[in-house]
mmCIF file of C-alpha atoms in Angstrom:
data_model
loop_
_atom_site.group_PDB
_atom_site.id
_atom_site.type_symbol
_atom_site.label_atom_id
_atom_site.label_comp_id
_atom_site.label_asym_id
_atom_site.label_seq_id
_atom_site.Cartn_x
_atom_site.Cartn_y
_atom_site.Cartn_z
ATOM 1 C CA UNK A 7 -9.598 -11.117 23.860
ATOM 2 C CA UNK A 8 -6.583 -8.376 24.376
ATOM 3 C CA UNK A 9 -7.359 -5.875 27.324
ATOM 4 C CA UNK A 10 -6.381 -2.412 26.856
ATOM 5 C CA UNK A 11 -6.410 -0.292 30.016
ATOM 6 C CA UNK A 12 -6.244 3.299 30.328
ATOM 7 C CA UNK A 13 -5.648 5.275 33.328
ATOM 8 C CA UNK A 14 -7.047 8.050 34.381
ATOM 9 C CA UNK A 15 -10.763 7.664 33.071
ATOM 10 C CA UNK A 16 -11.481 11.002 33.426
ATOM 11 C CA UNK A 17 -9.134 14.024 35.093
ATOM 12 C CA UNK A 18 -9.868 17.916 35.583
ATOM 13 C CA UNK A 19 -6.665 20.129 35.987
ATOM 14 C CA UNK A 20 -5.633 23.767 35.778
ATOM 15 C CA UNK A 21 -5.115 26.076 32.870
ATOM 16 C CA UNK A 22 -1.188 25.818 31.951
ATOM 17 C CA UNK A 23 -0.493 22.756 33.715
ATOM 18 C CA UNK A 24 0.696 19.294 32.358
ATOM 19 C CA UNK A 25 -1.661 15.820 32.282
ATOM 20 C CA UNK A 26 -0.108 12.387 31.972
ATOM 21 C CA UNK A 27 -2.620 9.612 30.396
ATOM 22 C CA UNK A 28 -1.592 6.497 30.392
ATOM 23 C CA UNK A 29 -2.277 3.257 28.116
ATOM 24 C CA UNK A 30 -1.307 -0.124 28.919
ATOM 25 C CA UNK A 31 -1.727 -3.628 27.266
ATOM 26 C CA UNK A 32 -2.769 -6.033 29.904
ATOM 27 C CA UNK A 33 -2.012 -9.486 28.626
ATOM 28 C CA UNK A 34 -0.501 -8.532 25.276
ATOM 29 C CA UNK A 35 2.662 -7.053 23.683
ATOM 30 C CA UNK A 36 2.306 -3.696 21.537
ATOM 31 C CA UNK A 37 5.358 -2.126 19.544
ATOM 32 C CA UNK A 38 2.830 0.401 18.536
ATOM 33 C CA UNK A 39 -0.395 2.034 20.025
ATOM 34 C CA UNK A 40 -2.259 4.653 18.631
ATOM 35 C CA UNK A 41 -4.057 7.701 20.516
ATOM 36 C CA UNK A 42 -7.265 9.306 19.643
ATOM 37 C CA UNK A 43 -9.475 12.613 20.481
ATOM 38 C CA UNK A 44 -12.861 13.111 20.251
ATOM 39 C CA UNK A 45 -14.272 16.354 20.466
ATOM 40 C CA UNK A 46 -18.250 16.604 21.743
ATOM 41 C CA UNK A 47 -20.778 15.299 19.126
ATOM 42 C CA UNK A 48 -17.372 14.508 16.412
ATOM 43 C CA UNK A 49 -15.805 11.541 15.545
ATOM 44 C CA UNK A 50 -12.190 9.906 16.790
ATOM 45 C CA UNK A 51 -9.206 11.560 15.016
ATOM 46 C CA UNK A 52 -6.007 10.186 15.140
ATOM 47 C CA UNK A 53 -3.323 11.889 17.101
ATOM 48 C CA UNK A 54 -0.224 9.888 16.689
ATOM 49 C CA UNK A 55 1.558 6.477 16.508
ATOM 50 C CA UNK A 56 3.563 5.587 19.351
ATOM 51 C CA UNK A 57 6.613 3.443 18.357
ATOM 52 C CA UNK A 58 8.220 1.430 20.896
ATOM 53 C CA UNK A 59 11.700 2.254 21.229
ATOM 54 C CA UNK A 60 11.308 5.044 19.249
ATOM 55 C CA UNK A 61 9.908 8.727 18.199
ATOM 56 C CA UNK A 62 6.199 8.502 17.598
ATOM 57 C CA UNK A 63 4.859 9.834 14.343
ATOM 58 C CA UNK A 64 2.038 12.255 14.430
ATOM 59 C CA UNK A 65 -0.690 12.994 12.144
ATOM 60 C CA UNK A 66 -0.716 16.823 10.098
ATOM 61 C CA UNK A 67 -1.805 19.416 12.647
ATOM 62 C CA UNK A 68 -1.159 17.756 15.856
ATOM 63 C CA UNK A 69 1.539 19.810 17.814
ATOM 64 C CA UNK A 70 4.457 17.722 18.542
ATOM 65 C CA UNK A 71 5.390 19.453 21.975
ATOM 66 C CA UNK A 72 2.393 20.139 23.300
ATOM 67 C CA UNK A 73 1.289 15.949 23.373
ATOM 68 C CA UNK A 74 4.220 14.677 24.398
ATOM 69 C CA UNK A 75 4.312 10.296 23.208
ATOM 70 C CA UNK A 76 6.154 8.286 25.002
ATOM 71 C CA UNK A 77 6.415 4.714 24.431
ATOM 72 C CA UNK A 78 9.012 3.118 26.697
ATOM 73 C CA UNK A 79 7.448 -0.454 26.998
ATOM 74 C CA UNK A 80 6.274 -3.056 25.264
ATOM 75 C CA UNK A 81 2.910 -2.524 27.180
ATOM 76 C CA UNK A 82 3.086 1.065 28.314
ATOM 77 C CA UNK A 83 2.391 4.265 26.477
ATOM 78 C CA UNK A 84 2.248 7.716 27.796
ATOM 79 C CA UNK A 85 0.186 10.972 26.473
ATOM 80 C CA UNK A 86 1.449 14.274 28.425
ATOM 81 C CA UNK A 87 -0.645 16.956 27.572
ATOM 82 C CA UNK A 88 1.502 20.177 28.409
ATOM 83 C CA UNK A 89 0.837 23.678 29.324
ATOM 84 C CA UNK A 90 -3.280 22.312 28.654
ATOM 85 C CA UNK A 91 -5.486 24.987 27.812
ATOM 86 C CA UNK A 92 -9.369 24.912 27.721
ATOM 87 C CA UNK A 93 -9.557 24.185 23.924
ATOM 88 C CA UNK A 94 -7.632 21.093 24.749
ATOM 89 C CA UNK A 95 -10.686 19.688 27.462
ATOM 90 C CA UNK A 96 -11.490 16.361 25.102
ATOM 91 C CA UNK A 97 -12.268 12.662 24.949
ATOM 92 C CA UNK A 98 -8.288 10.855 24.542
ATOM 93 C CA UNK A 99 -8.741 7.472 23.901
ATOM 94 C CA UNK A 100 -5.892 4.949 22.924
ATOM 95 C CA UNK A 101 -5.643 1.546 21.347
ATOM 96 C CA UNK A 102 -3.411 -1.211 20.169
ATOM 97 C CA UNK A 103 -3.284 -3.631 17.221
ATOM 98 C CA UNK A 104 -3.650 -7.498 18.484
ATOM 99 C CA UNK A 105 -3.756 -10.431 15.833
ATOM 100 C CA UNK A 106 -7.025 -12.001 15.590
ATOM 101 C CA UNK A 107 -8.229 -14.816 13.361
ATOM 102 C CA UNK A 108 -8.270 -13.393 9.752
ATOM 103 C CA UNK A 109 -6.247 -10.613 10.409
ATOM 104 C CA UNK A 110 -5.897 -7.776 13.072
ATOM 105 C CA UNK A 111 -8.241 -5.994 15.084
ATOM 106 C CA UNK A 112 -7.681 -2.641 16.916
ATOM 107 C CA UNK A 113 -8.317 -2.744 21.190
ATOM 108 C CA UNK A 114 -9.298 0.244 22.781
ATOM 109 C CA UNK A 115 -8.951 1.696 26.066
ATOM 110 C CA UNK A 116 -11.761 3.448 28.147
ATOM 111 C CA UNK A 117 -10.752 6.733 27.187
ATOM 112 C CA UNK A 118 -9.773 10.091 29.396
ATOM 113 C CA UNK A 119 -12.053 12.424 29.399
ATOM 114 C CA UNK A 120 -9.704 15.888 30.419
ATOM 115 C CA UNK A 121 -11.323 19.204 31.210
ATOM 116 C CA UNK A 122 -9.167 21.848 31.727
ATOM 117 C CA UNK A 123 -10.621 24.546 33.645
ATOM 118 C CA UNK B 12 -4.220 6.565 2.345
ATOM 119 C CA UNK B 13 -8.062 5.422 3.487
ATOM 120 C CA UNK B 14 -11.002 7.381 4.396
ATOM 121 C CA UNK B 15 -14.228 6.547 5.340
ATOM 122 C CA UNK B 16 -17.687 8.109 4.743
ATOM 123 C CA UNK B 17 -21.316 8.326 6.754
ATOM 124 C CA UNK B 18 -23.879 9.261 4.617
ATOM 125 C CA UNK B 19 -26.048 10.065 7.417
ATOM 126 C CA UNK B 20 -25.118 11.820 10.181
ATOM 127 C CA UNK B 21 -28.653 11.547 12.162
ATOM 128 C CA UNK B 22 -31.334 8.761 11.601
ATOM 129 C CA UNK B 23 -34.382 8.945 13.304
ATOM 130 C CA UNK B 24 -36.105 5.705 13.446
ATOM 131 C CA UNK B 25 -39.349 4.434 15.368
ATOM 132 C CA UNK B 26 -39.096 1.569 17.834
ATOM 133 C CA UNK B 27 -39.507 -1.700 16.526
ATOM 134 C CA UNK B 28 -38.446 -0.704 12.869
ATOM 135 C CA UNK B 29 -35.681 -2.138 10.562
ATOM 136 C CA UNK B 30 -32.798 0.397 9.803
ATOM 137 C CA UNK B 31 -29.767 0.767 7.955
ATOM 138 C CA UNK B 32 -26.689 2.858 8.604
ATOM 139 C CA UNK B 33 -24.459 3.471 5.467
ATOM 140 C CA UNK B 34 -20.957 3.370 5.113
ATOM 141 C CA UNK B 35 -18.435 3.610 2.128
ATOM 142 C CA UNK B 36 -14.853 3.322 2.304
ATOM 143 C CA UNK B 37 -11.848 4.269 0.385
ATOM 144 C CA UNK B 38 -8.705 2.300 -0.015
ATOM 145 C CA UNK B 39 -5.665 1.509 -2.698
ATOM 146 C CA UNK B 40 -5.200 -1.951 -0.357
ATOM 147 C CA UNK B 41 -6.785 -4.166 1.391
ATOM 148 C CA UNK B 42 -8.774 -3.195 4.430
ATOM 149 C CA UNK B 43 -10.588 -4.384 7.789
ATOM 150 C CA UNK B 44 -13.635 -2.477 8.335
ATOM 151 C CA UNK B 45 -15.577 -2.065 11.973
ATOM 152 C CA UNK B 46 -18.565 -0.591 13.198
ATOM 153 C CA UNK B 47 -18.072 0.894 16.752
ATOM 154 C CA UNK B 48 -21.135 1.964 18.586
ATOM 155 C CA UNK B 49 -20.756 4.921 21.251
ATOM 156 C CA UNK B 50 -23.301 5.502 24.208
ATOM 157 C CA UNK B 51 -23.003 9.015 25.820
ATOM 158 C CA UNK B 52 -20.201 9.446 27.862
ATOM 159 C CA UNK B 53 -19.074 6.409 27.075
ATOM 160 C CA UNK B 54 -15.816 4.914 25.286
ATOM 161 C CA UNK B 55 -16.479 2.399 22.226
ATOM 162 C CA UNK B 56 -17.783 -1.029 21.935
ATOM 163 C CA UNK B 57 -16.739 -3.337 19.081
ATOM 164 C CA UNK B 58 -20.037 -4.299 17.101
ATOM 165 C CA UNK B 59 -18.928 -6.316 14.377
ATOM 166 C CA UNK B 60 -15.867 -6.369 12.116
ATOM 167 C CA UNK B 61 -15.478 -7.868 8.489
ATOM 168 C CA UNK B 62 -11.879 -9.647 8.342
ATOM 169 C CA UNK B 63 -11.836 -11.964 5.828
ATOM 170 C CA UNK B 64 -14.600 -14.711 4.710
ATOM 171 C CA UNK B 65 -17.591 -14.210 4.421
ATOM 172 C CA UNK B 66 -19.307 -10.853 3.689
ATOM 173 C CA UNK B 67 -22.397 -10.942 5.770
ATOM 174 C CA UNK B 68 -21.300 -10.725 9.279
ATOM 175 C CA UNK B 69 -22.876 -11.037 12.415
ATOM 176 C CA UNK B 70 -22.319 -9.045 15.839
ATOM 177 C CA UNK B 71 -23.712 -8.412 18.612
ATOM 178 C CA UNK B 72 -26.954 -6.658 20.000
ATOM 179 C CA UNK B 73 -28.889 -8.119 16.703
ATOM 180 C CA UNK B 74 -26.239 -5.839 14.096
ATOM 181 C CA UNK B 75 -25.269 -7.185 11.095
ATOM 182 C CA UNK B 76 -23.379 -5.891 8.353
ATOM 183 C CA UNK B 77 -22.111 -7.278 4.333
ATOM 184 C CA UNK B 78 -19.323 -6.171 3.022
ATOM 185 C CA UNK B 79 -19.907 -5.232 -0.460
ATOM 186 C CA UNK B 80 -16.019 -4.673 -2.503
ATOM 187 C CA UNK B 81 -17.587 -3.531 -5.733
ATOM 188 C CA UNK B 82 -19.558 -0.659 -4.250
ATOM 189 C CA UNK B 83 -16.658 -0.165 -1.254
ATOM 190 C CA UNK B 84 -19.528 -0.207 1.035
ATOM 191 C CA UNK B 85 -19.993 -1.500 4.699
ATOM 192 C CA UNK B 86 -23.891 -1.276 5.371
ATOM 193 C CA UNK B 87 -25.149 -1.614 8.715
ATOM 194 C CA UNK B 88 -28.334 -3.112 9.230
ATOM 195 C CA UNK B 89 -30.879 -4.272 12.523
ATOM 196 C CA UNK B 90 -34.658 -5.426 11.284
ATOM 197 C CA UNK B 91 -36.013 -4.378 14.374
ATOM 198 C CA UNK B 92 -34.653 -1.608 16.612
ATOM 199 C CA UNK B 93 -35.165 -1.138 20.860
ATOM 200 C CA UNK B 94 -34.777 1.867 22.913
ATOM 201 C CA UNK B 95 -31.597 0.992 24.053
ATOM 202 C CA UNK B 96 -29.939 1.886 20.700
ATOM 203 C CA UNK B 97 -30.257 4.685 20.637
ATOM 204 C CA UNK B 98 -26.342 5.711 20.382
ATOM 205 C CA UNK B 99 -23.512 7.153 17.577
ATOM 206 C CA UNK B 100 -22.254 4.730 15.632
ATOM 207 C CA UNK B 101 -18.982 4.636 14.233
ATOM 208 C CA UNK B 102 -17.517 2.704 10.893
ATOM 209 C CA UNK B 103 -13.999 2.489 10.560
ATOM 210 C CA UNK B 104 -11.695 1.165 8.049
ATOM 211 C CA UNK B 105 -8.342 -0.072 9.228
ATOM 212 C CA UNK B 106 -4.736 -1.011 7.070
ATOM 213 C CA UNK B 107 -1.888 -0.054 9.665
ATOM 214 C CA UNK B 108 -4.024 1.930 11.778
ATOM 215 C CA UNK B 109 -7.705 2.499 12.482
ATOM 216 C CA UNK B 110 -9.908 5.774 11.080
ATOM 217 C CA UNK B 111 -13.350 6.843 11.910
ATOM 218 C CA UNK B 112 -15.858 8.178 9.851
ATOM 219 C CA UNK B 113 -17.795 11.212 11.048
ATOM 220 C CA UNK B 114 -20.179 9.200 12.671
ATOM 221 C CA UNK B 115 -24.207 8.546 12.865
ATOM 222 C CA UNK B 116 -26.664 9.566 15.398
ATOM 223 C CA UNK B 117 -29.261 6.712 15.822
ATOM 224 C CA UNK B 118 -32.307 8.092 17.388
ATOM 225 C CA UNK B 119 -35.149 5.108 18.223
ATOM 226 C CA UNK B 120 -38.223 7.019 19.267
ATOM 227 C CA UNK B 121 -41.064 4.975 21.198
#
């Protein structure tokens, strides 16, 4: 099956300063990937779509300049969270569409878990 | 747009005992549907999915789940549960991208 890798696992940083997560498709192509938080004891909510090639689109409520998409790859997407704050310490976890038999199945990455102290 | 819904967001169940996590979608289109299962601090793990074909379908770990279009539901079942599941479990319904429902707590007490 499709390998999705995402790098770091888990990172602590500072109040105020900026976190780069990164998602990869190992042995596929994705024009889009899609990134997730999860909150303790709460479910995955979607952030954004990354586009390749172009501005991602992100879901009502999510602040556009604070989680910065870039998508500059066909296997590569970046989250920057900037200027992170405590409230923002989560569970970021990515994934990418791959074409299975019958249709098309979502692959996940490991997920970050960020604490911002 | 599609949503999903948990009924249940904890289920206690003893060792050894069948149980049933429910899940109802809603969708205009057509739809994949998933269940995910979550072990603390852990990312998620692909249980089952329903595709196409046929509606009962088999994953791993013992799940199984039927896809049931008239009632928009996507029922999770085991007939006999260990220890070792005791995790949240996640359904998710997925057009052009995937969402989760809220989630359910499985508890298997010895």
């Amino acid at each position: 099956g499709a390998v999705v890798s995402q790098h770091p696992s888990w990172v602590i940083c500072k109040s105020g300063t900026s976190v780069k997560i990164e998602c990869r498709s190992l042995d596929f192509q994705a024009t889009t990937m899609f990134w997730y938080r999860q909150f303790p004891k709460q479910s995955l909510m979607l952030m954004a779509t990354s586009n390749e090639g172009s501005k991602a689109t992100y879901e009502q409520g999510v602040e556009k300049d604070k989680f910065l998409i870039n998508h500059a790859s066909l296997t590569l997407s970046t989250l920057t969270v900037t200027s992170a704050h405590p409230e923002d310490s989560s569970f970021y976890i990515c994934s990418a569409p791959f074409p299975v038999s019958g249709g098309t199945e979502a692959f996940f990455g490991q997920g970050t878990r960020l604490t911002v102290v | 747009a599609q949503s999903v819904t948990q009924l249940d967001s904890q289920v206690p169940v003893f060792e050894e005992a069948p149980v049933e996590l429910r899940c109802n979608y809603s969708s205009s289109v057509s739809v994949y549907l998933f269940w995910y299962v979550q072990y603390p601090n852990q990312g998620l793990q692909l249980l089952l999915k329903y595709l196409s074909g046929s509606t009962l379908v088999k994953g791993i770990n013992g799940f199984e789940a039927e896809f049931n279009k008239s009632q928009t539901s996507f029922h999770l079942r085991k007939p006999s549960v260990h220890i070792s599941d005791t995790a949240e479990y996640f359904c998710a319904v997925s057009y052009d991208k995937v969402i989760f429902g809220p989630g359910t707590s499985l508890s298997v007490i010895p």
